[in-house]
Short mmCIF file of C-alpha atoms and ligand atoms in Angstrom, two decimals:
data_model
loop_
_atom_site.label_atom_id
_atom_site.label_comp_id
_atom_site.label_asym_id
_atom_site.label_seq_id
_atom_site.Cartn_x
_atom_site.Cartn_y
_atom_site.Cartn_z
CA MET A 1256 0.01 -0.02 -0.04
CA GLU A 1257 1.17 3.45 -0.86
CA GLN A 1258 1.68 6.02 1.95
CA GLY A 1259 -1.12 8.56 2.73
CA ASP A 1260 -0.81 12.12 1.36
CA ILE A 1261 -2.30 13.23 4.61
CA GLY A 1262 -3.60 11.59 7.77
CA ILE A 1263 -6.71 12.11 9.87
CA ILE A 1264 -7.28 11.41 13.53
CA GLY A 1265 -10.88 11.31 14.68
CA LEU A 1266 -13.53 9.45 12.62
CA GLY A 1267 -16.67 11.07 14.00
CA VAL A 1268 -19.18 12.48 11.54
CA MET A 1269 -17.03 15.51 10.63
CA GLY A 1270 -13.73 13.61 10.52
CA SER A 1271 -15.16 10.72 8.45
CA ASN A 1272 -16.72 13.15 5.97
CA LEU A 1273 -13.57 15.17 5.65
CA ALA A 1274 -11.61 11.92 5.06
CA LEU A 1275 -14.08 10.80 2.36
CA ASN A 1276 -13.91 14.34 0.79
CA ILE A 1277 -10.07 14.12 0.64
CA ALA A 1278 -10.21 10.68 -0.87
CA ASP A 1279 -12.83 11.78 -3.42
CA LYS A 1280 -10.31 14.44 -4.58
CA GLY A 1281 -7.85 11.67 -5.44
CA TYR A 1282 -5.65 11.69 -2.37
CA ASN A 1283 -4.62 8.74 -0.28
CA ILE A 1284 -5.65 9.17 3.30
CA ALA A 1285 -4.31 7.51 6.39
CA VAL A 1286 -6.92 7.20 9.18
CA HIS A 1287 -6.82 6.63 12.94
CA ASN A 1288 -9.37 6.75 15.68
CA ARG A 1289 -9.09 6.18 19.45
CA THR A 1290 -11.81 3.49 19.34
CA ALA A 1291 -10.47 1.01 16.88
CA SER A 1292 -13.80 -0.55 15.94
CA ARG A 1293 -14.77 2.80 14.36
CA ILE A 1294 -11.89 2.52 11.93
CA ASP A 1295 -13.24 -0.78 10.53
CA GLU A 1296 -16.68 0.63 10.33
CA PHE A 1297 -15.43 3.68 8.41
CA VAL A 1298 -13.43 1.63 5.93
CA GLU A 1299 -16.37 -0.66 5.35
CA GLY A 1300 -18.57 2.29 4.60
CA ALA A 1301 -16.10 3.98 2.23
CA GLY A 1302 -17.35 2.11 -0.90
CA LYS A 1303 -15.27 2.80 -3.92
CA LEU A 1304 -12.93 5.03 -1.98
CA LYS A 1305 -11.79 2.14 0.17
CA ASN A 1306 -8.64 1.71 -1.87
CA GLN A 1307 -7.36 5.14 -0.97
CA ILE A 1308 -7.83 4.65 2.71
CA ILE A 1309 -4.93 3.42 4.90
CA PRO A 1310 -6.32 2.43 8.25
CA ASN A 1311 -4.18 1.99 11.39
CA ALA A 1312 -5.34 1.27 14.96
CA GLN A 1313 -1.82 2.00 16.37
CA LEU A 1314 -0.87 5.69 16.48
CA ALA A 1315 2.88 4.90 15.72
CA ASP A 1316 1.94 2.89 12.61
CA PHE A 1317 -0.61 5.47 11.49
CA VAL A 1318 2.11 8.18 11.62
CA LEU A 1319 4.52 6.03 9.64
CA SER A 1320 1.91 5.39 7.01
CA ILE A 1321 1.95 9.10 5.99
CA LYS A 1322 4.38 10.72 3.53
CA ALA A 1323 6.94 12.96 5.11
CA PRO A 1324 6.93 15.76 5.94
CA ARG A 1325 3.60 14.73 7.29
CA MET A 1326 0.32 16.51 7.44
CA ILE A 1327 -1.99 15.15 10.17
CA LEU A 1328 -5.46 16.59 10.49
CA ILE A 1329 -7.11 16.20 13.92
CA MET A 1330 -10.92 16.32 14.18
CA VAL A 1331 -11.76 15.47 17.74
CA LYS A 1332 -13.87 17.21 20.40
CA ALA A 1333 -12.57 20.76 21.07
CA GLY A 1334 -10.71 21.32 24.38
CA LYS A 1335 -8.84 18.67 26.33
CA PRO A 1336 -9.21 15.86 23.72
CA VAL A 1337 -7.34 18.00 21.25
CA ASP A 1338 -4.41 18.60 23.66
CA GLN A 1339 -4.36 14.95 24.55
CA THR A 1340 -4.23 13.97 20.86
CA ILE A 1341 -1.46 16.47 20.16
CA ALA A 1342 0.57 15.31 23.12
CA ALA A 1343 0.29 11.69 22.05
CA LEU A 1344 1.13 12.55 18.46
CA MET A 1345 4.21 14.58 19.32
CA GLU A 1346 5.88 11.42 20.59
CA HIS A 1347 5.93 10.09 16.99
CA LEU A 1348 6.43 13.17 14.80
CA ASP A 1349 9.54 14.22 12.91
CA GLU A 1350 10.71 17.87 12.47
CA ASP A 1351 8.60 19.84 9.99
CA ASP A 1352 5.56 17.53 10.31
CA ILE A 1353 2.39 19.61 10.52
CA ILE A 1354 -0.57 19.18 12.77
CA ILE A 1355 -3.79 20.57 11.29
CA GLU A 1356 -6.36 21.06 13.98
CA ALA A 1357 -9.87 21.38 12.51
CA GLY A 1358 -12.30 21.41 15.43
CA ASN A 1359 -14.26 24.36 16.77
CA SER A 1360 -11.37 25.48 18.92
CA ASN A 1361 -11.09 28.66 20.92
CA PHE A 1362 -8.45 30.79 19.08
CA THR A 1363 -6.53 31.30 22.32
CA ASP A 1364 -5.95 27.55 22.46
CA SER A 1365 -4.79 27.58 18.86
CA GLU A 1366 -2.38 30.39 19.63
CA ARG A 1367 -1.00 28.34 22.53
CA ARG A 1368 -0.78 25.15 20.47
CA PHE A 1369 0.91 27.01 17.61
CA GLU A 1370 3.64 28.26 20.01
CA THR A 1371 4.09 24.88 21.78
CA LEU A 1372 4.49 23.00 18.49
CA LYS A 1373 6.71 25.68 17.00
CA ARG A 1374 9.07 25.38 19.99
CA ALA A 1375 9.16 21.58 19.44
CA GLY A 1376 10.09 22.07 15.80
CA PHE A 1377 6.66 21.03 14.39
CA GLY A 1378 4.18 22.95 12.37
CA PHE A 1379 0.60 23.83 13.40
CA LEU A 1380 -2.37 25.05 11.42
CA GLY A 1381 -5.54 25.85 13.32
CA ILE A 1382 -8.30 25.63 10.83
CA GLY A 1383 -11.90 26.65 11.16
CA VAL A 1384 -14.18 24.36 9.15
CA SER A 1385 -17.75 25.41 8.48
CA GLY A 1386 -20.63 23.73 6.73
CA GLY A 1387 -21.72 20.94 9.07
CA SER A 1388 -21.41 17.30 8.15
CA GLU A 1389 -22.58 17.88 4.54
CA GLY A 1390 -20.06 20.60 4.07
CA ALA A 1391 -17.28 18.42 5.40
CA ARG A 1392 -18.21 15.72 2.86
CA PHE A 1393 -18.77 17.84 -0.17
CA GLY A 1394 -16.98 21.11 0.41
CA PRO A 1395 -16.74 23.25 3.57
CA SER A 1396 -15.55 26.73 3.96
CA ILE A 1397 -12.00 26.59 5.54
CA MET A 1398 -10.34 29.38 7.44
CA VAL A 1399 -6.69 28.62 7.97
CA GLY A 1400 -4.35 30.04 10.70
CA GLY A 1401 -0.71 29.27 11.29
CA ALA A 1402 2.61 29.91 9.59
CA LYS A 1403 2.36 30.79 5.94
CA LYS A 1404 4.92 28.18 4.92
CA HIS A 1405 2.75 25.46 6.41
CA TRP A 1406 -0.30 26.83 4.74
CA LEU A 1407 1.56 26.64 1.40
CA GLN A 1408 2.31 22.99 2.11
CA ALA A 1409 -1.34 22.21 2.92
CA LYS A 1410 -2.90 24.52 0.45
CA GLU A 1411 -3.42 22.15 -2.40
CA ILE A 1412 -5.35 19.57 -0.41
CA LEU A 1413 -7.33 22.15 1.62
CA GLN A 1414 -8.27 24.09 -1.47
CA ALA A 1415 -9.23 20.92 -3.25
CA ILE A 1416 -11.64 19.84 -0.53
CA GLY A 1417 -13.04 23.29 0.10
CA ALA A 1418 -16.34 24.47 -1.33
CA LYS A 1419 -16.13 26.27 -4.63
CA PHE A 1420 -17.85 29.61 -5.49
CA LYS A 1421 -17.82 30.14 -9.26
CA GLY A 1422 -14.66 27.94 -9.39
CA GLU A 1423 -12.81 29.76 -6.58
CA SER A 1424 -12.00 27.63 -3.54
CA CYS A 1425 -13.56 28.63 -0.15
CA ALA A 1426 -10.29 27.62 1.71
CA ASP A 1427 -7.88 30.39 2.35
CA TYR A 1428 -5.18 31.70 4.63
CA MET A 1429 -6.24 34.11 7.38
CA GLY A 1430 -3.03 34.79 9.25
CA THR A 1431 -0.65 33.50 11.82
CA GLY A 1432 -1.32 31.60 15.12
CA GLY A 1433 -4.97 31.51 16.03
CA ALA A 1434 -6.30 33.67 13.12
CA GLY A 1435 -8.18 30.85 11.42
CA HIS A 1436 -10.02 29.85 14.46
CA PHE A 1437 -10.71 33.48 15.40
CA VAL A 1438 -12.32 34.00 12.01
CA LYS A 1439 -14.34 30.86 12.48
CA THR A 1440 -15.50 32.09 15.87
CA ILE A 1441 -16.71 35.36 14.41
CA HIS A 1442 -18.40 33.30 11.61
CA ASN A 1443 -20.30 31.56 14.33
CA GLY A 1444 -21.14 34.82 16.12
CA ILE A 1445 -22.68 36.12 12.91
CA GLU A 1446 -24.42 32.70 12.40
CA TYR A 1447 -25.99 33.16 15.92
CA ALA A 1448 -27.13 36.67 15.03
CA ASP A 1449 -28.49 35.60 11.62
CA MET A 1450 -30.44 32.63 13.19
CA GLN A 1451 -31.76 34.75 16.07
CA MET A 1452 -33.06 37.50 13.75
CA ILE A 1453 -34.77 34.83 11.58
CA GLY A 1454 -36.29 33.45 14.82
CA GLU A 1455 -37.51 36.87 15.81
CA ILE A 1456 -39.23 37.36 12.42
CA TYR A 1457 -40.74 33.89 12.82
CA GLY A 1458 -42.00 34.93 16.23
CA ILE A 1459 -43.78 37.93 14.73
CA MET A 1460 -45.33 35.78 12.02
CA ARG A 1461 -46.45 33.12 14.61
CA ASP A 1462 -47.52 35.15 17.57
CA GLY A 1463 -48.26 38.49 15.89
CA LEU A 1464 -49.77 37.49 12.64
CA GLY A 1465 -51.08 34.12 13.80
CA MET A 1466 -49.51 32.32 10.88
CA SER A 1467 -49.23 28.56 10.67
CA PRO A 1468 -45.78 26.92 10.40
CA LEU A 1469 -46.55 26.00 6.83
CA ALA A 1470 -47.59 29.54 5.95
CA CYS A 1471 -44.27 30.86 7.56
CA SER A 1472 -42.42 28.18 5.64
CA GLU A 1473 -43.85 29.33 2.33
CA ILE A 1474 -42.77 32.91 3.08
CA PHE A 1475 -39.18 31.90 3.92
CA LYS A 1476 -39.10 29.77 0.82
CA SER A 1477 -40.17 32.71 -1.35
CA TRP A 1478 -37.64 34.94 0.38
CA ASN A 1479 -34.92 32.45 -0.59
CA GLU A 1480 -35.52 33.53 -4.21
CA GLY A 1481 -34.75 37.18 -3.41
CA PRO A 1482 -32.13 39.29 -1.70
CA LEU A 1483 -32.25 37.17 1.42
CA ASN A 1484 -31.18 34.08 -0.52
CA SER A 1485 -29.01 32.08 1.87
CA TYR A 1486 -28.52 28.65 3.40
CA LEU A 1487 -30.10 29.62 6.73
CA ILE A 1488 -33.23 31.00 5.11
CA GLU A 1489 -33.51 27.76 3.03
CA VAL A 1490 -32.99 25.66 6.20
CA THR A 1491 -35.70 27.71 7.93
CA GLY A 1492 -38.16 27.08 5.14
CA HIS A 1493 -37.58 23.33 5.45
CA VAL A 1494 -37.68 23.18 9.33
CA LEU A 1495 -41.00 25.02 9.37
CA ALA A 1496 -42.56 22.68 6.75
CA LYS A 1497 -41.65 19.47 8.48
CA ILE A 1498 -44.47 17.32 9.85
CA ASP A 1499 -43.81 15.02 12.81
CA LYS A 1500 -44.37 11.48 11.70
CA LYS A 1501 -45.68 10.32 15.03
CA THR A 1502 -48.44 12.93 15.61
CA GLY A 1503 -48.95 14.42 12.13
CA LYS A 1504 -48.41 17.91 13.68
CA PRO A 1505 -45.84 20.48 12.49
CA LEU A 1506 -42.56 19.37 14.02
CA ILE A 1507 -41.65 22.91 14.98
CA ASP A 1508 -44.60 23.17 17.37
CA LEU A 1509 -43.25 20.19 19.24
CA ILE A 1510 -39.62 21.21 19.47
CA VAL A 1511 -38.85 22.66 22.84
CA ASP A 1512 -37.82 26.35 22.68
CA GLN A 1513 -34.43 25.98 24.45
CA ALA A 1514 -31.46 26.55 22.20
CA GLY A 1515 -28.24 24.72 22.77
CA GLN A 1516 -24.83 26.34 22.34
CA LYS A 1517 -21.31 24.98 22.30
CA GLY A 1518 -19.53 28.24 22.98
CA THR A 1519 -18.41 29.82 19.77
CA GLY A 1520 -21.12 32.48 19.82
CA ARG A 1521 -20.21 33.38 23.38
CA TRP A 1522 -16.53 33.54 22.45
CA SER A 1523 -17.38 36.03 19.76
CA ALA A 1524 -19.15 38.29 22.17
CA ILE A 1525 -16.32 37.94 24.65
CA ALA A 1526 -13.79 38.80 21.95
CA ALA A 1527 -15.73 41.85 20.88
CA THR A 1528 -15.97 43.06 24.43
CA LYS A 1529 -12.26 42.43 24.98
CA LEU A 1530 -11.44 44.39 21.85
CA GLY A 1531 -13.84 47.15 22.90
CA VAL A 1532 -15.94 46.69 19.77
CA ALA A 1533 -19.68 47.04 19.72
CA ALA A 1534 -21.22 43.76 18.57
CA THR A 1535 -24.69 44.15 20.08
CA SER A 1536 -26.51 41.84 17.69
CA ILE A 1537 -24.12 39.01 18.35
CA GLU A 1538 -24.34 39.68 22.02
CA GLY A 1539 -28.13 39.84 21.80
CA ALA A 1540 -28.16 36.47 20.00
CA VAL A 1541 -26.05 34.90 22.73
CA ALA A 1542 -28.23 36.42 25.45
CA ALA A 1543 -31.39 35.18 23.74
CA ARG A 1544 -30.00 31.66 23.76
CA ALA A 1545 -29.22 32.00 27.43
CA LEU A 1546 -32.78 33.19 28.18
CA SER A 1547 -34.17 30.41 26.01
CA ALA A 1548 -32.61 27.93 28.40
CA LEU A 1549 -34.61 29.32 31.26
CA LYS A 1550 -37.82 27.61 30.21
CA GLN A 1551 -39.39 27.11 33.66
CA GLU A 1552 -38.57 30.66 34.71
CA ARG A 1553 -40.18 31.98 31.48
CA VAL A 1554 -43.27 29.90 32.02
CA ALA A 1555 -43.64 31.22 35.50
CA ALA A 1556 -42.92 34.89 34.53
CA GLU A 1557 -45.49 34.76 31.75
CA LYS A 1558 -48.14 33.90 34.33
CA ILE A 1559 -47.03 36.59 36.68
CA TYR A 1560 -47.26 39.27 34.05
CA ASN A 1561 -50.25 37.82 32.35
CA GLY A 1562 -48.07 38.12 29.24
CA ARG A 1563 -48.50 37.38 25.67
CA GLN A 1564 -49.73 33.85 25.53
CA THR A 1565 -48.12 32.11 22.67
CA GLY A 1566 -50.81 30.49 20.63
CA GLY A 1567 -53.36 32.10 23.01
CA LYS A 1568 -55.68 34.99 23.19
CA ASN A 1569 -53.56 37.70 21.74
CA GLN A 1570 -52.23 35.76 18.84
CA GLY A 1571 -52.81 37.24 15.36
CA ASN A 1572 -53.56 40.69 16.64
CA VAL A 1573 -50.96 42.66 14.76
CA GLU A 1574 -50.82 43.91 11.23
CA ILE A 1575 -47.67 44.21 9.17
CA ALA A 1576 -46.98 43.54 5.56
CA ILE A 1577 -44.79 40.52 4.90
CA GLU A 1578 -42.46 42.51 2.66
CA ILE A 1579 -41.81 44.80 5.66
CA LEU A 1580 -40.56 41.73 7.56
CA GLU A 1581 -38.30 40.78 4.67
CA GLN A 1582 -36.81 44.29 4.47
CA ALA A 1583 -36.29 44.41 8.26
CA LEU A 1584 -34.35 41.19 8.10
CA ILE A 1585 -32.18 42.63 5.36
CA ALA A 1586 -31.42 45.76 7.38
CA GLY A 1587 -30.81 43.77 10.60
CA LYS A 1588 -28.51 41.38 8.73
CA ILE A 1589 -26.46 44.27 7.39
CA ALA A 1590 -25.95 45.80 10.86
CA ALA A 1591 -25.02 42.31 12.32
CA TYR A 1592 -22.45 41.63 9.57
CA ALA A 1593 -21.07 45.12 9.99
CA GLN A 1594 -20.49 44.32 13.66
CA GLY A 1595 -18.83 40.97 12.86
CA PHE A 1596 -16.51 42.56 10.38
CA ALA A 1597 -15.71 45.45 12.80
CA VAL A 1598 -14.60 42.75 15.35
CA LEU A 1599 -12.40 41.08 12.72
CA LYS A 1600 -10.86 44.39 11.75
CA ALA A 1601 -10.12 45.32 15.37
CA ALA A 1602 -8.67 41.83 16.09
CA SER A 1603 -6.55 42.06 13.03
CA GLU A 1604 -4.88 45.19 14.29
CA GLU A 1605 -4.61 43.93 17.85
CA HIS A 1606 -3.01 40.63 16.92
CA GLU A 1607 -1.23 41.98 13.83
CA TRP A 1608 -2.89 39.27 11.78
CA ASP A 1609 -3.55 41.39 8.74
CA LEU A 1610 -6.84 39.52 8.17
CA PRO A 1611 -7.91 39.56 4.60
CA LEU A 1612 -11.38 40.94 5.08
CA ALA A 1613 -12.50 40.71 1.44
CA SER A 1614 -11.19 37.08 1.24
CA ILE A 1615 -13.13 36.21 4.36
CA ALA A 1616 -16.40 37.40 2.75
CA LYS A 1617 -15.38 35.41 -0.29
CA ILE A 1618 -14.74 32.09 1.44
CA TRP A 1619 -18.02 32.51 3.24
CA ARG A 1620 -19.96 32.73 -0.04
CA ALA A 1621 -20.23 28.91 -0.31
CA GLY A 1622 -19.79 25.90 1.95
CA CYS A 1623 -20.33 27.54 5.29
CA ILE A 1624 -23.53 27.90 7.44
CA ILE A 1625 -23.89 31.71 6.72
CA ARG A 1626 -23.35 31.36 2.96
CA SER A 1627 -25.51 33.79 1.07
CA LYS A 1628 -25.94 35.89 -1.99
CA PHE A 1629 -25.39 38.92 0.34
CA LEU A 1630 -21.80 37.81 1.04
CA ASP A 1631 -20.94 38.11 -2.62
CA GLU A 1632 -22.05 41.74 -2.45
CA MET A 1633 -20.07 42.15 0.74
CA SER A 1634 -16.90 40.75 -0.77
CA LEU A 1635 -17.18 43.18 -3.66
CA ALA A 1636 -17.58 46.13 -1.27
CA LEU A 1637 -14.66 45.00 0.93
CA GLU A 1638 -12.43 44.37 -2.11
CA LYS A 1639 -12.39 48.04 -2.82
CA GLY A 1640 -10.52 48.38 0.48
CA ASN A 1641 -10.53 50.99 3.21
CA VAL A 1642 -14.02 50.17 4.48
CA GLN A 1643 -14.23 51.72 7.94
CA ASN A 1644 -17.54 49.95 8.62
CA LEU A 1645 -19.86 48.05 6.23
CA LEU A 1646 -22.62 50.46 7.12
CA VAL A 1647 -20.80 53.19 5.23
CA ALA A 1648 -19.71 51.17 2.19
CA PRO A 1649 -21.67 52.80 -0.67
CA GLU A 1650 -23.48 49.58 -1.74
CA PHE A 1651 -24.65 48.96 1.86
CA VAL A 1652 -25.61 52.67 2.41
CA THR A 1653 -28.14 52.21 -0.44
CA MET A 1654 -29.40 48.88 1.00
CA MET A 1655 -29.66 50.27 4.51
CA SER A 1656 -31.37 53.40 3.36
CA ASN A 1657 -33.89 51.38 1.51
CA ASN A 1658 -34.66 48.98 4.35
CA GLN A 1659 -34.10 50.82 7.61
CA ASN A 1660 -37.70 52.04 7.92
CA ALA A 1661 -38.91 48.50 7.77
CA LEU A 1662 -36.59 47.60 10.66
CA ARG A 1663 -38.00 50.56 12.67
CA GLN A 1664 -41.60 49.32 11.99
CA VAL A 1665 -40.74 45.80 13.04
CA VAL A 1666 -38.88 46.73 16.20
CA SER A 1667 -41.56 49.26 17.29
CA LEU A 1668 -44.34 46.82 16.51
CA GLY A 1669 -42.44 44.15 18.60
CA ALA A 1670 -42.03 46.53 21.51
CA ILE A 1671 -45.76 47.53 21.58
CA ASN A 1672 -47.00 43.97 21.22
CA ALA A 1673 -44.53 42.17 23.48
CA LEU A 1674 -42.89 40.35 20.57
CA PRO A 1675 -39.16 40.23 21.51
CA THR A 1676 -36.60 41.62 19.00
CA MET A 1677 -33.48 41.20 21.13
CA CYS A 1678 -31.27 41.03 18.04
CA LEU A 1679 -33.20 43.07 15.49
CA GLY A 1680 -33.55 45.79 18.07
CA ALA A 1681 -29.92 45.68 18.88
CA ALA A 1682 -29.15 45.98 15.16
CA LEU A 1683 -31.33 49.04 14.83
CA SER A 1684 -29.87 50.76 17.89
CA TYR A 1685 -26.37 49.95 16.65
CA PHE A 1686 -27.20 51.54 13.29
CA ASP A 1687 -28.84 54.61 14.83
CA THR A 1688 -26.00 55.07 17.30
CA TYR A 1689 -23.28 54.54 14.68
CA LYS A 1690 -24.76 57.22 12.41
CA MET A 1691 -25.52 59.76 15.21
CA ALA A 1692 -23.03 62.64 14.88
CA ASN A 1693 -24.00 64.07 18.22
CA GLY A 1694 -24.51 61.25 20.73
CA THR A 1695 -25.17 61.38 24.47
CA ALA A 1696 -21.79 60.30 25.83
CA ASN A 1697 -21.27 63.99 26.83
CA LEU A 1698 -23.57 63.32 29.74
CA ILE A 1699 -21.62 60.16 30.62
CA GLN A 1700 -18.39 62.23 30.64
CA GLY A 1701 -20.10 64.77 32.96
CA GLN A 1702 -21.17 62.07 35.33
CA ARG A 1703 -17.79 60.44 35.35
CA ASP A 1704 -16.14 63.71 36.16
CA PHE A 1705 -18.71 64.39 38.86
CA PHE A 1706 -18.10 61.25 40.82
CA GLY A 1707 -14.55 60.42 39.81
CA ALA A 1708 -12.85 63.50 38.48
CA HIS A 1709 -12.16 61.54 35.32
CA GLY A 1710 -12.11 64.69 33.20
CA PHE A 1711 -13.62 65.45 29.74
CA TYR A 1712 -12.77 67.16 26.54
CA MET A 1713 -14.70 70.25 25.41
CA SER A 1714 -15.60 71.25 21.92
CA ASP A 1715 -14.41 74.85 22.37
CA ARG A 1716 -11.04 74.43 24.15
CA GLU A 1717 -7.88 72.30 24.15
CA GLY A 1718 -6.92 69.69 26.75
CA MET A 1719 -8.63 67.64 29.45
CA GLN A 1720 -11.01 69.62 31.60
CA ASN A 1721 -12.44 69.07 35.07
CA GLU A 1722 -15.36 70.89 36.76
CA ASP A 1723 -16.16 71.93 40.27
CA TRP A 1724 -19.35 70.02 40.98
CA PRO A 1725 -21.81 70.74 43.88
CA PRO A 1726 -21.99 68.33 46.82
CA THR A 1727 -24.69 65.66 46.63
CA LEU A 1728 -27.15 64.94 49.39
CA ALA A 1729 -25.66 62.82 52.15
CA VAL A 1730 -27.02 59.28 52.28
CA GLU A 1731 -28.77 58.67 55.61
CA THR A 1732 -27.05 55.90 57.55
C1 6PG B 1175 -20.50 25.53 11.15
C2 6PG B 1175 -21.21 25.64 12.47
C3 6PG B 1175 -20.76 24.60 13.41
C4 6PG B 1175 -21.35 24.65 14.81
C5 6PG B 1175 -22.83 24.47 14.91
C6 6PG B 1175 -23.36 24.43 16.34
O1 6PG B 1175 -19.95 26.56 10.80
O2 6PG B 1175 -20.47 24.48 10.56
O3 6PG B 1175 -21.02 26.79 13.07
O4 6PG B 1175 -19.37 24.75 13.55
O5 6PG B 1175 -20.83 23.63 15.57
O6 6PG B 1175 -23.53 25.49 14.17
O7 6PG B 1175 -22.98 25.50 17.11
P1 6PG B 1175 -23.81 25.84 18.44
O8 6PG B 1175 -24.02 24.47 19.13
O9 6PG B 1175 -23.01 26.69 19.25
O10 6PG B 1175 -25.14 26.38 18.01
#
């Protein structure tokens, strides 16, 4: 048997599909898994690709079955299992071998692993892979971080297995260290915001307009033909149309409204806060998931406040044109993406990554969960360079101008009718605050100086100023 062009450790759904994708592109692939029985199962299920697979239950043999300098892709659970796998692998590697870690890792872990492996004389690429199991099998979006020379070594295979948009591969180099996983994290933050905004619009349809799941589904399906064309809108159309086999009822009405989360959305919000960048829609989406988890508390609170009873008496009592909902979603989406790209821009400066913002929009056009028509327009805007914020890129100014009033209508309708718009509302406030030449932070500065002598700048004089403030009333003790 020939040696593998690359190896994979971890034959879960994602790892298996990546391995098959690699074999499909004509490469020989060495495979290893901690539970050996899974290796046999995988080989059995590989069909005509079987001949390109080199299985090995022993780690040492697995390493030897790969062409040197070796490329070994790890697809195991993020966190400790990754570190354990790397530690075990290091015992068997030769200088210049490269470990390619492809899980949903925190970029800070990738930075650490990059340094550790570099000191030991090995290469490390931390790659963000998006597109779920189907993407892994037929073409994901791949965001690569690490040393450029190692990217150049892995480029051919990674670009071959990546999704293609009009012939261009959706696998690209983001920057050194943890840059790839950072970009993937922000991808997921945007994914959270995108999903939450769609959810809020669904909420208005269901609880405000009293629409059935099937009727909602039809609307999302029709939107997928227009400017909102995207994977997540398509998915939404399918989810809303699904009928539960056991009961014959719409499945969506039986799914418990508690969203799971594995951490990447939260990491995005944390990164934004650390960088001092406003990412309110991403934060709102993370917060909405946290509140969704509090099912019992919400049920109790609805009773206390005699609140909007979902599916109950005040369902279907609002009026709004469906096209206004579509436009609101477009406007909300622009603001959320503007936030995501602002975080990327700030991180790029902070970590000296030189993140290729236009290329990021490009590799998100296909393969990944947030793929959309909209990202093509975004990549064109970013390609022109020097975009301070997407909200002021000319193409997006036009789109935002055309759709902002719809967002206002939806958010105000939501506020009056107790239909939550945590994320859409955050997007609108972000937009309004960003374009407000004269904000209200002057008052904050006055307050800060009052209680802490922090000082403030004035519009009519140079230098930091302080004021003499009157005493406040003593607090009774
Ligand atoms: C992707 C997805 C994927 C993520 C899931 C679940 O880009 O393919 O982002 O990486 O694991 O979407 O994430 P949550 O469990 O946090 O929702």
